[in-house]
PDB file of N, CA and C in Angstrom:
ATOM      1  N   MET V 101      -5.209   8.644 -22.061  1.00 58.00           N
ATOM      2  CA  MET V 101      -4.177   9.293 -21.245  1.00 58.00           C
ATOM      3  C   MET V 101      -3.694   8.307 -20.173  1.00 58.00           C
ATOM      4  N   ALA V 102      -2.385   8.284 -20.001  1.00 68.00           N
ATOM      5  CA  ALA V 102      -1.798   7.349 -19.053  1.00 68.00           C
ATOM      6  C   ALA V 102      -2.058   7.789 -17.630  1.00 68.00           C
ATOM      7  N   GLU V 103      -2.198   6.800 -16.783  1.00 71.00           N
ATOM      8  CA  GLU V 103      -2.376   7.013 -15.354  1.00 71.00           C
ATOM      9  C   GLU V 103      -1.061   7.458 -14.729  1.00 71.00           C
ATOM     10  N   GLU V 104      -1.130   8.393 -13.795  1.00 79.00           N
ATOM     11  CA  GLU V 104       0.054   8.838 -13.070  1.00 79.00           C
ATOM     12  C   GLU V 104       0.152   8.055 -11.733  1.00 79.00           C
ATOM     13  N   PHE V 105       1.321   7.546 -11.483  1.00 83.00           N
ATOM     14  CA  PHE V 105       1.600   6.855 -10.229  1.00 83.00           C
ATOM     15  C   PHE V 105       2.547   7.675  -9.396  1.00 83.00           C
ATOM     16  N   THR V 106       2.462   7.534  -8.094  1.00 89.00           N
ATOM     17  CA  THR V 106       3.432   8.203  -7.216  1.00 89.00           C
ATOM     18  C   THR V 106       4.784   7.541  -7.383  1.00 89.00           C
ATOM     19  N   ILE V 107       5.829   8.273  -7.067  1.00 91.00           N
ATOM     20  CA  ILE V 107       7.170   7.751  -7.303  1.00 91.00           C
ATOM     21  C   ILE V 107       7.630   6.700  -6.285  1.00 91.00           C
ATOM     22  N   ALA V 108       7.083   6.749  -5.060  1.00 92.00           N
ATOM     23  CA  ALA V 108       7.528   5.827  -3.992  1.00 92.00           C
ATOM     24  C   ALA V 108       7.370   4.343  -4.363  1.00 92.00           C
ATOM     25  N   PRO V 109       6.207   3.895  -4.870  1.00 91.00           N
ATOM     26  CA  PRO V 109       6.091   2.494  -5.221  1.00 91.00           C
ATOM     27  C   PRO V 109       7.015   2.107  -6.400  1.00 91.00           C
ATOM     28  N   ILE V 110       7.266   3.036  -7.284  1.00 91.00           N
ATOM     29  CA  ILE V 110       8.155   2.774  -8.418  1.00 91.00           C
ATOM     30  C   ILE V 110       9.576   2.568  -7.914  1.00 91.00           C
ATOM     31  N   ARG V 111      10.011   3.427  -6.947  1.00 90.00           N
ATOM     32  CA  ARG V 111      11.324   3.271  -6.363  1.00 90.00           C
ATOM     33  C   ARG V 111      11.458   1.937  -5.628  1.00 90.00           C
ATOM     34  N   ARG V 112      10.397   1.507  -4.914  1.00 90.00           N
ATOM     35  CA  ARG V 112      10.402   0.234  -4.229  1.00 90.00           C
ATOM     36  C   ARG V 112      10.548  -0.928  -5.219  1.00 90.00           C
ATOM     37  N   LEU V 113       9.860  -0.794  -6.320  1.00 88.00           N
ATOM     38  CA  LEU V 113       9.937  -1.801  -7.369  1.00 88.00           C
ATOM     39  C   LEU V 113      11.371  -1.924  -7.902  1.00 88.00           C
ATOM     40  N   LEU V 114      12.011  -0.810  -8.123  1.00 90.00           N
ATOM     41  CA  LEU V 114      13.417  -0.833  -8.590  1.00 90.00           C
ATOM     42  C   LEU V 114      14.333  -1.365  -7.506  1.00 90.00           C
ATOM     43  N   LYS V 115      14.104  -1.001  -6.243  1.00 90.00           N
ATOM     44  CA  LYS V 115      14.919  -1.490  -5.150  1.00 90.00           C
ATOM     45  C   LYS V 115      14.817  -3.012  -5.000  1.00 90.00           C
ATOM     46  N   LYS V 116      13.593  -3.546  -5.195  1.00 90.00           N
ATOM     47  CA  LYS V 116      13.409  -4.994  -5.136  1.00 90.00           C
ATOM     48  C   LYS V 116      14.245  -5.735  -6.172  1.00 90.00           C
ATOM     49  N   ALA V 117      14.381  -5.116  -7.323  1.00 89.00           N
ATOM     50  CA  ALA V 117      15.117  -5.736  -8.442  1.00 89.00           C
ATOM     51  C   ALA V 117      16.618  -5.794  -8.153  1.00 89.00           C
ATOM     52  N   GLY V 118      17.079  -4.877  -7.349  1.00 88.00           N
ATOM     53  CA  GLY V 118      18.519  -4.854  -7.026  1.00 88.00           C
ATOM     54  C   GLY V 118      18.802  -3.683  -6.097  1.00 88.00           C
ATOM     55  N   ASP V 119      19.586  -3.895  -5.107  1.00 84.00           N
ATOM     56  CA  ASP V 119      19.849  -2.890  -4.077  1.00 84.00           C
ATOM     57  C   ASP V 119      20.869  -1.877  -4.570  1.00 84.00           C
ATOM     58  N   LEU V 120      20.430  -1.015  -5.513  1.00 88.00           N
ATOM     59  CA  LEU V 120      21.260   0.036  -6.030  1.00 88.00           C
ATOM     60  C   LEU V 120      20.613   1.390  -5.787  1.00 88.00           C
ATOM     61  N   ARG V 121      21.396   2.426  -5.884  1.00 90.00           N
ATOM     62  CA  ARG V 121      20.794   3.756  -5.833  1.00 90.00           C
ATOM     63  C   ARG V 121      19.997   3.964  -7.109  1.00 90.00           C
ATOM     64  N   ILE V 122      18.961   4.786  -7.014  1.00 90.00           N
ATOM     65  CA  ILE V 122      18.077   4.977  -8.147  1.00 90.00           C
ATOM     66  C   ILE V 122      18.080   6.435  -8.535  1.00 90.00           C
ATOM     67  N   ASN V 123      18.470   6.715  -9.753  1.00 92.00           N
ATOM     68  CA  ASN V 123      18.491   8.039 -10.331  1.00 92.00           C
ATOM     69  C   ASN V 123      17.037   8.493 -10.494  1.00 92.00           C
ATOM     70  N   GLU V 124      16.773   9.734 -10.208  1.00 93.00           N
ATOM     71  CA  GLU V 124      15.413  10.294 -10.297  1.00 93.00           C
ATOM     72  C   GLU V 124      14.840  10.157 -11.716  1.00 93.00           C
ATOM     73  N   ASP V 125      15.667  10.388 -12.732  1.00 93.00           N
ATOM     74  CA  ASP V 125      15.196  10.247 -14.127  1.00 93.00           C
ATOM     75  C   ASP V 125      14.812   8.806 -14.432  1.00 93.00           C
ATOM     76  N   ALA V 126      15.573   7.858 -13.876  1.00 91.00           N
ATOM     77  CA  ALA V 126      15.294   6.437 -14.097  1.00 91.00           C
ATOM     78  C   ALA V 126      13.932   6.071 -13.455  1.00 91.00           C
ATOM     79  N   ALA V 127      13.719   6.522 -12.241  1.00 92.00           N
ATOM     80  CA  ALA V 127      12.453   6.249 -11.565  1.00 92.00           C
ATOM     81  C   ALA V 127      11.283   6.880 -12.331  1.00 92.00           C
ATOM     82  N   ASN V 128      11.482   8.086 -12.809  1.00 91.00           N
ATOM     83  CA  ASN V 128      10.429   8.768 -13.575  1.00 91.00           C
ATOM     84  C   ASN V 128      10.149   8.069 -14.892  1.00 91.00           C
ATOM     85  N   ALA V 129      11.197   7.559 -15.544  1.00 90.00           N
ATOM     86  CA  ALA V 129      11.023   6.826 -16.783  1.00 90.00           C
ATOM     87  C   ALA V 129      10.218   5.560 -16.589  1.00 90.00           C
ATOM     88  N   LEU V 130      10.541   4.826 -15.505  1.00 90.00           N
ATOM     89  CA  LEU V 130       9.773   3.600 -15.215  1.00 90.00           C
ATOM     90  C   LEU V 130       8.335   3.966 -14.864  1.00 90.00           C
ATOM     91  N   ARG V 131       8.146   5.019 -14.102  1.00 91.00           N
ATOM     92  CA  ARG V 131       6.787   5.436 -13.742  1.00 91.00           C
ATOM     93  C   ARG V 131       5.970   5.736 -14.992  1.00 91.00           C
ATOM     94  N   GLU V 132       6.587   6.386 -15.965  1.00 90.00           N
ATOM     95  CA  GLU V 132       5.878   6.698 -17.200  1.00 90.00           C
ATOM     96  C   GLU V 132       5.534   5.428 -17.977  1.00 90.00           C
ATOM     97  N   CYS V 133       6.479   4.507 -18.034  1.00 88.00           N
ATOM     98  CA  CYS V 133       6.230   3.230 -18.717  1.00 88.00           C
ATOM     99  C   CYS V 133       5.123   2.432 -18.067  1.00 88.00           C
ATOM    100  N   VAL V 134       5.152   2.350 -16.757  1.00 89.00           N
ATOM    101  CA  VAL V 134       4.106   1.609 -16.003  1.00 89.00           C
ATOM    102  C   VAL V 134       2.741   2.232 -16.268  1.00 89.00           C
ATOM    103  N   GLY V 135       2.691   3.542 -16.247  1.00 90.00           N
ATOM    104  CA  GLY V 135       1.451   4.254 -16.504  1.00 90.00           C
ATOM    105  C   GLY V 135       0.937   3.992 -17.889  1.00 90.00           C
ATOM    106  N   GLU V 136       1.804   4.068 -18.887  1.00 90.00           N
ATOM    107  CA  GLU V 136       1.415   3.831 -20.265  1.00 90.00           C
ATOM    108  C   GLU V 136       0.931   2.404 -20.491  1.00 90.00           C
ATOM    109  N   TYR V 137       1.695   1.431 -20.020  1.00 89.00           N
ATOM    110  CA  TYR V 137       1.300   0.038 -20.198  1.00 89.00           C
ATOM    111  C   TYR V 137       0.024  -0.292 -19.414  1.00 89.00           C
ATOM    112  N   GLY V 138      -0.043   0.224 -18.182  1.00 91.00           N
ATOM    113  CA  GLY V 138      -1.231  -0.021 -17.363  1.00 91.00           C
ATOM    114  C   GLY V 138      -2.493   0.556 -17.984  1.00 91.00           C
ATOM    115  N   SER V 139      -2.375   1.752 -18.523  1.00 92.00           N
ATOM    116  CA  SER V 139      -3.546   2.383 -19.149  1.00 92.00           C
ATOM    117  C   SER V 139      -3.981   1.609 -20.396  1.00 92.00           C
ATOM    118  N   LYS V 140      -3.003   1.174 -21.183  1.00 92.00           N
ATOM    119  CA  LYS V 140      -3.335   0.411 -22.397  1.00 92.00           C
ATOM    120  C   LYS V 140      -3.955  -0.926 -22.049  1.00 92.00           C
ATOM    121  N   ILE V 141      -3.434  -1.609 -21.031  1.00 94.00           N
ATOM    122  CA  ILE V 141      -4.008  -2.869 -20.588  1.00 94.00           C
ATOM    123  C   ILE V 141      -5.450  -2.661 -20.123  1.00 94.00           C
ATOM    124  N   ALA V 142      -5.676  -1.611 -19.347  1.00 95.00           N
ATOM    125  CA  ALA V 142      -7.041  -1.315 -18.862  1.00 95.00           C
ATOM    126  C   ALA V 142      -7.984  -1.070 -20.044  1.00 95.00           C
ATOM    127  N   GLU V 143      -7.514  -0.315 -21.015  1.00 95.00           N
ATOM    128  CA  GLU V 143      -8.332  -0.013 -22.193  1.00 95.00           C
ATOM    129  C   GLU V 143      -8.759  -1.290 -22.914  1.00 95.00           C
ATOM    130  N   TYR V 144      -7.816  -2.187 -23.152  1.00 96.00           N
ATOM    131  CA  TYR V 144      -8.144  -3.460 -23.824  1.00 96.00           C
ATOM    132  C   TYR V 144      -9.037  -4.335 -22.948  1.00 96.00           C
ATOM    133  N   ALA V 145      -8.776  -4.395 -21.660  1.00 97.00           N
ATOM    134  CA  ALA V 145      -9.597  -5.225 -20.760  1.00 97.00           C
ATOM    135  C   ALA V 145     -11.043  -4.764 -20.753  1.00 97.00           C
ATOM    136  N   VAL V 146     -11.273  -3.466 -20.694  1.00 97.00           N
ATOM    137  CA  VAL V 146     -12.607  -2.925 -20.752  1.00 97.00           C
ATOM    138  C   VAL V 146     -13.276  -3.273 -22.081  1.00 97.00           C
ATOM    139  N   LYS V 147     -12.523  -3.158 -23.144  1.00 97.00           N
ATOM    140  CA  LYS V 147     -13.060  -3.499 -24.481  1.00 97.00           C
ATOM    141  C   LYS V 147     -13.506  -4.961 -24.515  1.00 97.00           C
ATOM    142  N   TYR V 148     -12.695  -5.863 -23.982  1.00 97.00           N
ATOM    143  CA  TYR V 148     -13.051  -7.289 -23.996  1.00 97.00           C
ATOM    144  C   TYR V 148     -14.299  -7.551 -23.153  1.00 97.00           C
ATOM    145  N   ALA V 149     -14.414  -6.917 -22.003  1.00 98.00           N
ATOM    146  CA  ALA V 149     -15.591  -7.089 -21.179  1.00 98.00           C
ATOM    147  C   ALA V 149     -16.850  -6.574 -21.924  1.00 98.00           C
ATOM    148  N   GLN V 150     -16.734  -5.437 -22.546  1.00 98.00           N
ATOM    149  CA  GLN V 150     -17.865  -4.879 -23.304  1.00 98.00           C
ATOM    150  C   GLN V 150     -18.249  -5.742 -24.477  1.00 98.00           C
ATOM    151  N   GLU V 151     -17.226  -6.290 -25.174  1.00 97.00           N
ATOM    152  CA  GLU V 151     -17.514  -7.189 -26.301  1.00 97.00           C
ATOM    153  C   GLU V 151     -18.278  -8.422 -25.859  1.00 97.00           C
ATOM    154  N   ASP V 152     -18.045  -8.860 -24.620  1.00 97.00           N
ATOM    155  CA  ASP V 152     -18.764 -10.005 -24.063  1.00 97.00           C
ATOM    156  C   ASP V 152     -20.096  -9.613 -23.433  1.00 97.00           C
ATOM    157  N   GLY V 153     -20.450  -8.324 -23.523  1.00 98.00           N
ATOM    158  CA  GLY V 153     -21.731  -7.839 -22.981  1.00 98.00           C
ATOM    159  C   GLY V 153     -21.734  -7.754 -21.456  1.00 98.00           C
ATOM    160  N   ARG V 154     -20.555  -7.636 -20.845  1.00 97.00           N
ATOM    161  CA  ARG V 154     -20.485  -7.542 -19.386  1.00 97.00           C
ATOM    162  C   ARG V 154     -20.182  -6.132 -18.944  1.00 97.00           C
ATOM    163  N   LYS V 155     -20.580  -5.808 -17.710  1.00 97.00           N
ATOM    164  CA  LYS V 155     -20.286  -4.521 -17.097  1.00 97.00           C
ATOM    165  C   LYS V 155     -19.170  -4.667 -16.067  1.00 97.00           C
ATOM    166  N   THR V 156     -18.598  -5.850 -15.997  1.00 98.00           N
ATOM    167  CA  THR V 156     -17.536  -6.131 -15.039  1.00 98.00           C
ATOM    168  C   THR V 156     -16.305  -6.654 -15.769  1.00 98.00           C
ATOM    169  N   VAL V 157     -15.161  -6.057 -15.480  1.00 97.00           N
ATOM    170  CA  VAL V 157     -13.897  -6.534 -16.035  1.00 97.00           C
ATOM    171  C   VAL V 157     -13.453  -7.705 -15.164  1.00 97.00           C
ATOM    172  N   LEU V 158     -13.162  -8.830 -15.825  1.00 97.00           N
ATOM    173  CA  LEU V 158     -12.729 -10.048 -15.122  1.00 97.00           C
ATOM    174  C   LEU V 158     -11.239 -10.228 -15.276  1.00 97.00           C
ATOM    175  N   GLU V 159     -10.709 -11.115 -14.446  1.00 95.00           N
ATOM    176  CA  GLU V 159      -9.271 -11.414 -14.517  1.00 95.00           C
ATOM    177  C   GLU V 159      -8.877 -11.865 -15.906  1.00 95.00           C
ATOM    178  N   ARG V 160      -9.722 -12.690 -16.536  1.00 96.00           N
ATOM    179  CA  ARG V 160      -9.379 -13.171 -17.878  1.00 96.00           C
ATOM    180  C   ARG V 160      -9.264 -12.029 -18.880  1.00 96.00           C
ATOM    181  N   ASP V 161     -10.039 -10.955 -18.688  1.00 96.00           N
ATOM    182  CA  ASP V 161      -9.917  -9.762 -19.560  1.00 96.00           C
ATOM    183  C   ASP V 161      -8.552  -9.103 -19.416  1.00 96.00           C
ATOM    184  N   ILE V 162      -8.088  -9.048 -18.177  1.00 95.00           N
ATOM    185  CA  ILE V 162      -6.773  -8.459 -17.929  1.00 95.00           C
ATOM    186  C   ILE V 162      -5.695  -9.277 -18.591  1.00 95.00           C
ATOM    187  N   TRP V 163      -5.716 -10.605 -18.410  1.00 93.00           N
ATOM    188  CA  TRP V 163      -4.667 -11.447 -19.019  1.00 93.00           C
ATOM    189  C   TRP V 163      -4.729 -11.407 -20.540  1.00 93.00           C
ATOM    190  N   LYS V 164      -5.912 -11.361 -21.095  1.00 94.00           N
ATOM    191  CA  LYS V 164      -6.022 -11.248 -22.541  1.00 94.00           C
ATOM    192  C   LYS V 164      -5.453  -9.929 -23.005  1.00 94.00           C
ATOM    193  N   ALA V 165      -5.696  -8.867 -22.277  1.00 94.00           N
ATOM    194  CA  ALA V 165      -5.175  -7.556 -22.598  1.00 94.00           C
ATOM    195  C   ALA V 165      -3.666  -7.544 -22.457  1.00 94.00           C
ATOM    196  N   VAL V 166      -3.146  -8.191 -21.428  1.00 90.00           N
ATOM    197  CA  VAL V 166      -1.684  -8.258 -21.234  1.00 90.00           C
ATOM    198  C   VAL V 166      -1.059  -8.931 -22.447  1.00 90.00           C
ATOM    199  N   GLU V 167      -1.643 -10.031 -22.921  1.00 88.00           N
ATOM    200  CA  GLU V 167      -1.135 -10.687 -24.107  1.00 88.00           C
ATOM    201  C   GLU V 167      -1.111  -9.738 -25.301  1.00 88.00           C
ATOM    202  N   GLU V 168      -2.194  -8.996 -25.494  1.00 87.00           N
ATOM    203  CA  GLU V 168      -2.322  -8.092 -26.603  1.00 87.00           C
ATOM    204  C   GLU V 168      -1.279  -6.954 -26.540  1.00 87.00           C
ATOM    205  N   VAL V 169      -1.146  -6.399 -25.369  1.00 85.00           N
ATOM    206  CA  VAL V 169      -0.258  -5.243 -25.200  1.00 85.00           C
ATOM    207  C   VAL V 169       1.183  -5.664 -25.116  1.00 85.00           C
ATOM    208  N   TRP V 170       1.474  -6.729 -24.420  1.00 78.00           N
ATOM    209  CA  TRP V 170       2.845  -7.138 -24.152  1.00 78.00           C
ATOM    210  C   TRP V 170       3.533  -7.669 -25.377  1.00 78.00           C
ATOM    211  N   MET V 171       2.856  -8.558 -26.100  1.00 70.00           N
ATOM    212  CA  MET V 171       3.478  -9.195 -27.255  1.00 70.00           C
ATOM    213  C   MET V 171       2.480  -9.306 -28.419  1.00 70.00           C
ATOM    214  N   PRO V 172       2.029  -8.187 -28.966  1.00 60.00           N
ATOM    215  CA  PRO V 172       1.005  -8.249 -29.997  1.00 60.00           C
ATOM    216  C   PRO V 172       1.436  -8.952 -31.286  1.00 60.00           C
ATOM    217  N   GLU V 173       2.727  -8.927 -31.609  1.00 62.00           N
ATOM    218  CA  GLU V 173       3.184  -9.499 -32.864  1.00 62.00           C
ATOM    219  C   GLU V 173       3.427 -11.005 -32.781  1.00 62.00           C
ATOM    220  N   SER V 174       3.396 -11.539 -31.547  1.00 57.00           N
ATOM    221  CA  SER V 174       3.712 -12.958 -31.363  1.00 57.00           C
ATOM    222  C   SER V 174       2.499 -13.843 -31.714  1.00 57.00           C
ATOM    223  N   LYS V 175       2.711 -14.793 -32.556  1.00 55.00           N
ATOM    224  CA  LYS V 175       1.674 -15.746 -32.897  1.00 55.00           C
ATOM    225  C   LYS V 175       1.870 -17.066 -32.148  1.00 55.00           C
ATOM    226  N   ASP V 176       3.060 -17.289 -31.662  1.00 59.00           N
ATOM    227  CA  ASP V 176       3.427 -18.530 -30.987  1.00 59.00           C
ATOM    228  C   ASP V 176       2.915 -18.519 -29.553  1.00 59.00           C
ATOM    229  N   ALA V 177       2.110 -19.507 -29.189  1.00 56.00           N
ATOM    230  CA  ALA V 177       1.499 -19.564 -27.852  1.00 56.00           C
ATOM    231  C   ALA V 177       2.539 -19.615 -26.764  1.00 56.00           C
ATOM    232  N   GLU V 178       3.596 -20.386 -26.964  1.00 60.00           N
ATOM    233  CA  GLU V 178       4.626 -20.503 -25.918  1.00 60.00           C
ATOM    234  C   GLU V 178       5.346 -19.170 -25.730  1.00 60.00           C
ATOM    235  N   GLU V 179       5.616 -18.493 -26.840  1.00 57.00           N
ATOM    236  CA  GLU V 179       6.266 -17.187 -26.743  1.00 57.00           C
ATOM    237  C   GLU V 179       5.377 -16.193 -26.002  1.00 57.00           C
ATOM    238  N   ARG V 180       4.067 -16.210 -26.271  1.00 54.00           N
ATOM    239  CA  ARG V 180       3.153 -15.307 -25.555  1.00 54.00           C
ATOM    240  C   ARG V 180       3.128 -15.656 -24.069  1.00 54.00           C
ATOM    241  N   LYS V 181       3.110 -16.931 -23.759  1.00 54.00           N
ATOM    242  CA  LYS V 181       3.124 -17.356 -22.368  1.00 54.00           C
ATOM    243  C   LYS V 181       4.363 -16.835 -21.664  1.00 54.00           C
ATOM    244  N   GLN V 182       5.506 -16.921 -22.308  1.00 57.00           N
ATOM    245  CA  GLN V 182       6.749 -16.414 -21.708  1.00 57.00           C
ATOM    246  C   GLN V 182       6.653 -14.922 -21.500  1.00 57.00           C
ATOM    247  N   GLY V 183       6.051 -14.210 -22.421  1.00 55.00           N
ATOM    248  CA  GLY V 183       5.880 -12.779 -22.283  1.00 55.00           C
ATOM    249  C   GLY V 183       5.035 -12.424 -21.055  1.00 55.00           C
ATOM    250  N   ILE V 184       3.990 -13.205 -20.807  1.00 51.00           N
ATOM    251  CA  ILE V 184       3.147 -12.961 -19.653  1.00 51.00           C
ATOM    252  C   ILE V 184       3.932 -13.252 -18.380  1.00 51.00           C
ATOM    253  N   ILE V 185       4.694 -14.341 -18.357  1.00 47.00           N
ATOM    254  CA  ILE V 185       5.486 -14.660 -17.184  1.00 47.00           C
ATOM    255  C   ILE V 185       6.453 -13.545 -16.874  1.00 47.00           C
ATOM    256  N   VAL V 186       7.145 -13.028 -17.887  1.00 50.00           N
ATOM    257  CA  VAL V 186       8.075 -11.937 -17.679  1.00 50.00           C
ATOM    258  C   VAL V 186       7.327 -10.717 -17.128  1.00 50.00           C
ATOM    259  N   CYS V 187       6.144 -10.451 -17.658  1.00 50.00           N
ATOM    260  CA  CYS V 187       5.384  -9.286 -17.207  1.00 50.00           C
ATOM    261  C   CYS V 187       4.988  -9.437 -15.731  1.00 50.00           C
ATOM    262  N   VAL V 188       4.591 -10.607 -15.328  1.00 47.00           N
ATOM    263  CA  VAL V 188       4.160 -10.840 -13.944  1.00 47.00           C
ATOM    264  C   VAL V 188       5.311 -10.737 -12.979  1.00 47.00           C
ATOM    265  N   LEU V 189       6.479 -11.225 -13.371  1.00 40.00           N
ATOM    266  CA  LEU V 189       7.631 -11.181 -12.484  1.00 40.00           C
ATOM    267  C   LEU V 189       8.047  -9.769 -12.305  1.00 40.00           C
TER     268      LEU V 189
END
């Protein structure tokens, strides 16, 4: 199940991208996407930590999960790197 985020940080995120008015449906759509992606990244990160026999999720688990969730079909390392950069920005 996806994590629910409050709308205020989502609106701030949209405002940072461009100083426009933000439709409520648009903010809710982004909130849903962030929740879905965040939950999936967390799921993979926990899996990677457990596979390594750890009880702690490390930064490398998060980045590995981001690669898996963000661009799973990409086999090209440079393309995956670009996907991560886009995600971070």
